[in-house]
Tab-separated table of C-alpha atoms in Angstrom:
chain	number	residue	atom	x	y	z
A	229	MET	CA	5.730	22.103	-9.602
A	230	LYS	CA	6.939	18.938	-11.314
A	231	LYS	CA	8.692	18.260	-7.740
A	232	ILE	CA	5.435	18.473	-5.792
A	233	ILE	CA	3.719	16.327	-8.393
A	234	LEU	CA	6.629	14.000	-8.164
A	235	ILE	CA	6.560	13.836	-4.363
A	236	ILE	CA	2.492	13.297	-4.244
A	237	ALA	CA	2.898	10.240	-6.648
A	238	VAL	CA	5.550	8.543	-4.679
A	239	LEU	CA	3.444	9.146	-1.315
A	240	ILE	CA	0.441	7.785	-2.964
A	241	ILE	CA	2.467	4.764	-4.444
A	242	PHE	CA	4.438	4.074	-1.548
A	243	ILE	CA	3.098	5.341	1.369
A	244	LYS	CA	-0.629	4.953	1.313
A	245	PRO	CA	-0.523	0.968	0.896
A	246	LEU	CA	1.259	0.795	4.378
A	247	TYR	CA	-1.939	2.452	5.629
A	248	ALA	CA	-4.548	1.165	3.591
A	249	GLU	CA	-7.481	-0.312	5.726
A	250	ILE	CA	-8.234	-3.869	4.641
A	251	PHE	CA	-11.702	-4.116	3.308
A	252	ILE	CA	-13.690	-7.474	2.848
A	253	ASP	CA	-16.965	-7.180	1.059
A	254	ILE	CA	-20.063	-7.862	2.711
A	255	ASP	CA	-22.123	-8.685	-0.292
A	256	ILE	CA	-19.336	-11.392	-1.250
A	257	ILE	CA	-19.876	-12.748	2.313
A	258	CYS	CA	-23.798	-12.650	1.652
A	259	GLU	CA	-23.122	-14.590	-1.782
A	260	ILE	CA	-20.676	-17.390	-0.314
A	261	GLU	CA	-22.934	-17.508	2.868
A	262	SER	CA	-26.256	-17.907	1.998
A	263	ALA	CA	-26.836	-16.746	-1.781
A	264	TRP	CA	-28.386	-14.001	-0.775
A	265	ASN	CA	-31.646	-15.910	0.963
A	266	GLU	CA	-32.430	-13.549	4.090
A	267	LYS	CA	-34.222	-16.534	5.538
A	268	ALA	CA	-31.120	-18.462	5.453
A	269	LYS	CA	-30.848	-21.027	8.610
A	270	SER	CA	-27.618	-23.489	8.981
A	271	ASN	CA	-27.106	-26.582	10.836
A	272	MET	CA	-24.983	-24.479	13.138
A	273	LYS	CA	-27.659	-22.309	13.915
A	274	ALA	CA	-26.587	-19.051	11.932
A	275	LEU	CA	-29.137	-16.759	10.519
A	276	GLY	CA	-29.786	-14.898	7.612
A	277	LEU	CA	-27.676	-13.506	4.808
A	278	ALA	CA	-24.546	-13.267	6.150
A	279	GLN	CA	-25.109	-16.414	8.436
A	280	ILE	CA	-24.782	-14.842	11.683
A	281	THR	CA	-24.544	-17.068	14.839
A	282	PRO	CA	-26.189	-16.894	17.880
A	283	ILE	CA	-23.078	-16.095	19.888
A	284	CYS	CA	-21.840	-13.307	17.769
A	285	LEU	CA	-25.438	-11.747	18.153
A	286	LEU	CA	-24.872	-12.059	21.943
A	287	GLU	CA	-21.626	-10.590	21.776
A	288	TYR	CA	-22.666	-7.503	19.520
A	289	ASN	CA	-25.637	-6.812	22.081
A	290	GLN	CA	-23.356	-6.846	25.183
A	291	ARG	CA	-20.822	-4.769	23.455
A	292	ASN	CA	-22.939	-2.387	21.358
A	293	ARG	CA	-25.673	-2.162	24.268
A	294	THR	CA	-28.273	-3.349	22.063
A	295	LYS	CA	-31.121	-5.867	22.185
A	296	TYR	CA	-31.222	-7.757	18.922
A	297	LYS	CA	-33.218	-11.077	19.212
A	298	LEU	CA	-32.586	-14.020	17.029
A	299	ASN	CA	-35.534	-13.178	14.520
A	300	ASP	CA	-33.940	-9.792	13.916
A	301	LEU	CA	-31.225	-11.474	12.202
A	302	TYR	CA	-33.644	-12.159	9.340
A	303	ASN	CA	-33.636	-8.713	8.397
A	304	PRO	CA	-31.029	-7.997	5.968
A	305	GLN	CA	-29.701	-4.316	7.182
A	306	ILE	CA	-29.446	-5.621	10.890
A	307	ASN	CA	-27.599	-8.964	9.784
A	308	MET	CA	-25.261	-6.991	7.370
A	309	HIS	CA	-24.626	-4.459	9.980
A	310	ILE	CA	-23.646	-7.221	12.652
A	311	ALA	CA	-21.667	-8.882	10.208
A	312	SER	CA	-19.658	-5.634	9.356
A	313	TRP	CA	-19.014	-5.323	12.907
A	314	TYR	CA	-18.045	-8.569	13.219
A	315	ILE	CA	-15.432	-8.605	10.362
A	316	ASN	CA	-14.241	-4.713	10.673
A	317	GLU	CA	-14.100	-4.499	14.428
A	318	ARG	CA	-14.336	-7.949	16.531
A	319	ILE	CA	-11.850	-10.031	14.476
A	320	PRO	CA	-9.404	-7.558	14.358
A	321	ALA	CA	-9.478	-6.987	17.820
A	322	PHE	CA	-9.223	-10.468	18.033
A	323	LEU	CA	-6.249	-10.705	15.788
A	324	LYS	CA	-4.393	-7.710	17.582
A	325	TYR	CA	-4.763	-9.339	20.914
A	326	PHE	CA	-3.267	-12.283	19.837
A	327	LYS	CA	-0.449	-10.550	17.901
A	328	ILE	CA	-1.838	-12.010	14.528
A	329	GLU	CA	-1.364	-10.256	11.401
A	330	ASP	CA	-4.318	-8.768	10.390
A	331	THR	CA	-5.164	-9.861	6.512
A	332	ILE	CA	-7.886	-10.537	4.548
A	333	ILE	CA	-7.199	-14.079	4.721
A	334	ASN	CA	-7.118	-14.503	8.410
A	335	ARG	CA	-10.221	-12.356	8.914
A	336	LEU	CA	-11.935	-14.929	6.702
A	337	ILE	CA	-10.730	-17.895	8.496
A	338	CYS	CA	-12.238	-16.469	11.783
A	339	TYR	CA	-15.348	-15.709	10.324
A	340	ASN	CA	-15.773	-19.041	8.581
A	341	ALA	CA	-13.970	-21.326	11.214
A	342	GLY	CA	-13.944	-19.463	14.245
A	343	PHE	CA	-11.097	-17.657	16.449
A	344	THR	CA	-9.983	-20.878	17.830
A	345	ARG	CA	-9.224	-22.133	14.193
A	346	ILE	CA	-7.065	-19.348	13.359
A	347	LEU	CA	-4.972	-20.066	16.661
A	348	LYS	CA	-4.749	-23.573	15.170
A	349	TYR	CA	-3.780	-22.228	11.642
A	350	GLN	CA	-0.502	-19.932	13.254
A	351	LYS	CA	0.888	-23.128	14.695
A	352	ARG	CA	0.444	-25.632	11.867
A	353	LYS	CA	-0.586	-23.331	8.540
A	354	TRP	CA	-3.164	-25.698	7.675
A	355	LEU	CA	-6.785	-25.261	7.105
A	356	PRO	CA	-9.797	-27.632	6.883
A	357	GLU	CA	-10.679	-27.847	3.163
A	358	GLN	CA	-13.904	-25.953	3.601
A	359	THR	CA	-12.164	-23.123	5.112
A	360	ARG	CA	-9.859	-23.098	1.851
A	361	LYS	CA	-12.422	-23.350	-0.360
A	362	TYR	CA	-14.300	-20.505	1.650
A	363	ILE	CA	-11.258	-18.273	0.869
A	364	GLU	CA	-10.951	-19.204	-2.782
A	365	LYS	CA	-14.846	-18.502	-3.676
A	366	TYR	CA	-14.226	-15.150	-2.062
A	367	TYR	CA	-11.330	-14.388	-4.162
A	368	LYS	CA	-13.018	-15.683	-7.024
A	369	PHE	CA	-16.043	-13.319	-6.410
A	370	LYS	CA	-13.847	-10.389	-5.957
A	371	ARG	CA	-12.428	-10.871	-9.301
A	372	SER	CA	-15.470	-11.587	-11.195
A	373	THR	CA	-17.237	-8.676	-12.970
A	374	LEU	CA	-20.222	-9.223	-10.997
A	375	TYR	CA	-18.712	-7.594	-7.846
A	376	ALA	CA	-15.694	-5.725	-9.702
């Protein structure tokens, strides 16, 4: 019995992390992007809680055969659903296609600065200050007791 428990413990400690799913907290994204303002609109025309861009909405609609309109992005459930799709499906697919490691940081770079920025980052290992601060904010909120 002790051997079985030891084997299970070893499997949990050493093997599970190899297959652990990357988790990005959409609540933290909403806090950073809009401070939970459902009516937020950026100068880049990103809308709602998670600041979804029109191009992201277009791609979501095409890939998921939906017909959401820009005004639908002010609906918190729709906005967060599309953000979750983008962060957990679209960005990882892009990273895989370009053989870029799928990490929280690489996903955050894509979400904040776009796909072209991650390609440039892979070559020069340099990020704009805004993106560096975005990543720092994410981890700061992640460590805070508010989101723990």
